[in-house]
């Protein structure tokens, strides 16, 4: 047992020892039907019971039991129990901090959130006390973290620029091609071989020096045929794999051999190839600001949570 005051500094060690005992003594066999309820942890003046822990990890436990057997299952169940209890302790500490600071969520907000969850397809019941409690807790957690952690975080221009300069690979755009195509779709009245021969005849005209634009206007079944087959700029990764493979072998001005896809036969002309470029700073500034803000928020949150733990009385009863 532990007490506030002179024993407060020993609390983290008690928590670690308790959780280590949980791992050593093995799983709780939470799938069993005959386990009686009992206290598994004390967090300041509040308790966590075995039945609450079972409810916390039930969905994850079911998935593990479907995937694993024997010693591997037991090992993963022990890890799950550790994570589940840690999660519950941390949640209680945050909710206690919210209460101490007067953070509250009204019934109207809870009802509004439940309706929104239902609109999004979640299976929640506005009249179910358990659903109401869960939503109340989630909203309270969000509000206390916003107040105690996120509200004081600022991201400077210097930090944004430093991130941009040190994470250039994140903002590298792939190769860009300007291409044209002649697309030949097999007609309902012709065989595969007849369609192949038709494509081969068009390709032969190109190899003999015929104008690509003229042939696209005359023969292509693609929507871009009225523009002489011009598709404009596309980036690597946006095209079908077969066409991309053909493009990589071309230099500007060259025409690919016919490439067959589910759409038909493609003859591709590479008009221009642009090397990889970095997205401009102005274009990604807001994106970087959000990334840095989230990173700083997480760092400050972990410090805040560690402080809550250090000041708390936590006892794991295994």
XYZ file of C-alpha atoms in Angstrom:
318
model
C 0.000 0.000 0.000
C 1.074 3.594 -0.465
C 0.110 6.975 0.841
C 0.380 10.571 -0.307
C 3.066 12.853 1.115
C 6.290 11.119 2.121
C 5.560 8.049 -0.027
C 4.744 9.991 -3.177
C 8.226 9.662 -4.707
C 8.024 5.868 -4.571
C 4.833 5.671 -6.621
C 6.393 5.197 -10.079
C 8.416 2.271 -8.748
C 5.267 0.717 -7.256
C 3.548 1.014 -10.590
C 6.451 -0.582 -12.438
C 6.728 -3.413 -9.934
C 2.997 -4.070 -10.115
C 2.972 -4.210 -13.888
C 6.016 -6.460 -13.870
C 4.137 -8.827 -11.557
C 1.271 -8.819 -14.028
C 3.618 -10.058 -16.723
C 5.229 -12.601 -14.443
C 2.035 -14.142 -13.131
C 0.576 -14.707 -16.572
C -2.710 -13.796 -18.251
C -5.941 -13.232 -16.397
C -7.795 -15.671 -18.680
C -10.222 -12.901 -19.430
C -12.204 -15.144 -21.731
C -13.203 -17.388 -18.833
C -16.645 -17.172 -17.301
C -15.852 -17.962 -13.667
C -13.343 -15.237 -12.691
C -14.691 -13.171 -9.792
C -14.392 -9.384 -9.897
C -11.680 -7.683 -7.895
C -9.533 -4.550 -7.748
C -6.574 -4.566 -10.144
C -5.328 -1.010 -9.649
C -5.741 2.066 -7.449
C -5.256 5.488 -9.046
C -5.293 8.134 -6.330
C -8.780 7.689 -4.829
C -10.278 5.711 -7.702
C -10.267 1.997 -8.448
C -9.921 -0.094 -11.594
C -11.595 -3.497 -11.399
C -10.910 -6.702 -13.246
C -14.265 -6.519 -15.015
C -13.395 -3.024 -16.283
C -10.052 -4.267 -17.570
C -11.778 -7.191 -19.288
C -14.178 -4.796 -21.000
C -11.303 -2.529 -22.040
C -9.411 -5.268 -23.873
C -12.244 -7.567 -24.972
C -12.227 -6.631 -28.671
C -8.443 -6.901 -28.952
C -8.443 -10.159 -27.003
C -10.990 -11.687 -29.372
C -8.804 -10.812 -32.351
C -5.727 -12.351 -30.691
C -7.551 -15.567 -29.863
C -8.587 -15.871 -33.510
C -5.023 -15.410 -34.768
C -2.759 -17.160 -32.255
C -2.488 -20.324 -30.173
C -0.399 -21.747 -27.351
C 2.582 -19.893 -25.910
C 2.410 -17.140 -28.525
C -1.196 -16.418 -27.569
C -0.320 -16.306 -23.869
C 2.576 -13.927 -24.529
C 0.413 -11.594 -26.577
C -2.381 -11.678 -23.986
C 0.086 -10.613 -21.290
C 1.209 -7.722 -23.468
C -2.413 -6.791 -24.129
C -3.238 -6.777 -20.408
C -0.226 -4.552 -19.744
C -1.205 -2.090 -22.481
C -4.853 -2.120 -21.483
C -4.198 -1.426 -17.815
C -1.633 1.266 -18.632
C -4.165 2.912 -20.930
C -6.843 2.860 -18.229
C -4.506 4.312 -15.598
C -3.451 7.129 -17.902
C -7.056 7.862 -18.810
C -8.088 8.056 -15.167
C -5.235 10.436 -14.396
C -6.301 12.752 -17.205
C -9.957 12.663 -16.195
C -8.971 13.412 -12.595
C -6.894 16.364 -13.836
C -9.892 17.581 -15.831
C -12.135 17.418 -12.755
C -9.590 19.234 -10.608
C -9.376 22.028 -13.170
C -13.136 22.351 -13.593
C -13.223 20.943 -17.132
C -16.720 19.684 -17.866
C -18.849 18.571 -20.808
C -22.564 19.316 -20.921
C -25.347 16.866 -21.757
C -26.230 18.813 -24.895
C -22.683 18.428 -26.233
C -22.791 14.694 -25.569
C -26.092 14.310 -27.392
C -24.771 16.305 -30.347
C -21.642 14.136 -30.497
C -23.689 10.929 -30.359
C -25.877 12.116 -33.222
C -22.801 12.943 -35.280
C -21.327 9.510 -34.590
C -24.557 7.885 -35.741
C -24.511 10.018 -38.870
C -21.020 8.710 -39.588
C -22.245 5.130 -39.294
C -21.079 4.349 -35.756
C -23.262 2.001 -33.739
C -24.111 4.150 -30.734
C -27.333 4.619 -28.800
C -28.240 8.042 -27.444
C -30.176 6.373 -24.616
C -27.406 3.960 -23.635
C -25.664 5.129 -20.425
C -22.454 3.324 -21.416
C -22.300 5.153 -24.762
C -23.012 8.463 -23.040
C -20.254 7.831 -20.507
C -17.765 6.894 -23.217
C -18.503 10.010 -25.255
C -18.402 12.219 -22.163
C -14.971 10.849 -21.280
C -13.626 11.302 -24.809
C -14.849 14.889 -25.009
C -13.476 15.638 -21.549
C -10.084 14.187 -22.486
C -9.978 16.277 -25.645
C -10.904 19.416 -23.741
C -8.403 18.994 -20.914
C -5.571 18.202 -23.351
C -6.503 21.231 -25.444
C -6.405 23.395 -22.340
C -3.357 21.956 -20.569
C -1.207 20.981 -23.555
C -2.191 22.290 -26.968
C -3.245 25.827 -26.073
C 0.285 26.872 -25.179
C 2.041 25.512 -28.261
C 3.294 27.864 -30.956
C 5.134 27.053 -34.187
C 7.546 29.706 -35.432
C 8.491 30.512 -39.014
C 12.035 29.408 -38.196
C 10.815 25.983 -37.077
C 8.786 25.545 -40.261
C 11.753 26.445 -42.464
C 14.088 24.181 -40.504
C 11.694 21.264 -40.949
C 11.467 21.964 -44.683
C 15.249 22.032 -45.035
C 15.854 18.864 -43.000
C 13.032 16.788 -44.517
C 13.487 17.584 -48.198
C 12.808 13.975 -49.205
C 9.225 14.349 -47.974
C 8.582 17.124 -50.467
C 10.237 15.593 -53.522
C 7.779 15.195 -56.386
C 8.182 12.223 -58.771
C 9.201 12.485 -62.418
C 6.732 14.346 -64.595
C 5.973 13.438 -68.196
C 4.164 15.254 -70.988
C 2.713 12.563 -73.208
C 0.343 11.851 -76.063
C -1.350 8.592 -76.907
C -3.199 6.694 -79.553
C -5.686 4.370 -77.884
C -7.186 1.542 -79.887
C -10.078 -0.332 -78.299
C -11.069 -3.683 -79.843
C -14.375 -3.436 -81.672
C -17.244 -5.766 -80.849
C -17.181 -7.265 -84.343
C -13.433 -7.975 -84.511
C -11.280 -10.687 -82.968
C -8.291 -10.091 -80.722
C -5.978 -10.881 -83.615
C -7.729 -8.418 -85.897
C -7.401 -5.673 -83.286
C -3.721 -6.500 -82.826
C -3.190 -6.270 -86.588
C -4.930 -2.877 -86.718
C -2.667 -1.547 -83.982
C 0.416 -2.973 -85.691
C -0.507 -1.193 -88.932
C -0.811 2.172 -87.135
C 2.508 1.602 -85.364
C 4.149 0.772 -88.695
C 2.957 4.091 -90.129
C 4.534 5.914 -87.181
C 7.825 4.092 -87.654
C 7.698 5.088 -91.345
C 7.497 8.766 -90.346
C 3.743 9.471 -90.207
C 2.656 12.369 -87.988
C 1.529 11.188 -84.534
C -1.080 13.941 -84.151
C -2.662 13.155 -87.521
C -2.907 9.435 -86.722
C -4.352 10.165 -83.270
C -7.051 12.357 -84.840
C -7.824 9.650 -87.383
C -7.617 6.425 -85.381
C -7.549 6.972 -81.592
C -10.555 5.918 -79.508
C -9.457 8.029 -76.531
C -11.292 11.157 -75.409
C -8.122 13.141 -76.103
C -8.150 12.160 -79.792
C -9.715 15.507 -80.754
C -6.587 17.185 -79.333
C -4.279 15.031 -81.390
C -3.859 12.551 -78.541
C -2.271 15.069 -76.170
C -2.754 14.029 -72.539
C -0.668 16.815 -71.007
C 1.487 16.327 -67.907
C 1.271 13.222 -65.716
C 3.396 12.165 -62.762
C 5.103 8.889 -62.131
C 2.665 6.696 -60.234
C -0.441 8.108 -61.908
C -0.363 5.810 -64.948
C -1.021 2.124 -65.409
C 2.126 0.077 -64.596
C 2.457 -1.246 -68.178
C 2.476 2.301 -69.571
C 4.946 3.528 -66.953
C 7.349 0.723 -67.809
C 7.156 1.691 -71.477
C 7.705 5.385 -70.657
C 10.886 4.812 -68.664
C 12.574 3.428 -71.803
C 11.730 6.478 -73.945
C 13.512 9.747 -74.558
C 11.555 12.873 -75.602
C 10.253 12.516 -79.148
C 10.227 8.703 -79.109
C 7.166 6.487 -79.507
C 6.539 3.286 -77.536
C 5.646 -0.038 -79.032
C 1.946 -0.894 -78.589
C 1.136 -1.570 -74.918
C -1.887 -3.682 -74.024
C -3.975 -2.887 -70.932
C -7.549 -3.552 -69.877
C -8.532 -0.381 -71.769
C -7.110 -1.548 -75.085
C -3.882 -0.901 -76.979
C -1.836 2.230 -76.253
C 0.861 3.802 -78.374
C 2.575 6.461 -76.252
C 4.693 9.366 -77.427
C 6.915 11.052 -74.831
C 6.861 14.780 -75.537
C 8.837 15.999 -72.528
C 10.283 14.639 -69.292
C 10.813 16.849 -66.269
C 13.264 15.744 -63.542
C 12.046 15.346 -59.953
C 11.333 18.659 -58.267
C 10.749 19.802 -54.707
C 7.384 21.229 -53.788
C 7.807 24.982 -53.171
C 8.055 26.129 -49.576
C 5.015 28.393 -49.929
C 2.946 25.434 -51.107
C 3.823 23.193 -48.142
C 4.181 25.795 -45.370
C 0.767 25.169 -43.800
C 1.227 21.408 -44.085
C 4.577 21.627 -42.281
C 3.126 23.906 -39.609
C 0.484 21.268 -38.832
C 3.108 18.496 -38.704
C 5.396 20.428 -36.364
C 2.443 21.437 -34.199
C 1.392 17.800 -33.796
C 4.944 16.710 -32.969
C 5.320 19.424 -30.339
C 1.869 18.604 -28.960
C 2.814 14.969 -28.525
C 6.102 15.874 -26.805
C 4.404 18.272 -24.393
C 1.578 15.790 -23.786
C 4.040 13.068 -22.756
C 5.764 15.458 -20.332
C 2.388 16.489 -18.879
C 1.274 12.869 -18.526
C 4.554 11.901 -16.871
C 4.058 14.729 -14.383
C 0.551 13.460 -13.579
C 1.984 9.998 -12.920
C 4.814 11.305 -10.749
C 2.383 13.248 -8.551
C -0.153 10.430 -8.292
C -0.614 7.473 -5.992
C -0.718 4.407 -8.276
C -0.837 0.849 -7.019
C -1.278 -2.199 -9.258
C -2.744 -5.096 -7.285
C -1.534 -8.348 -8.831
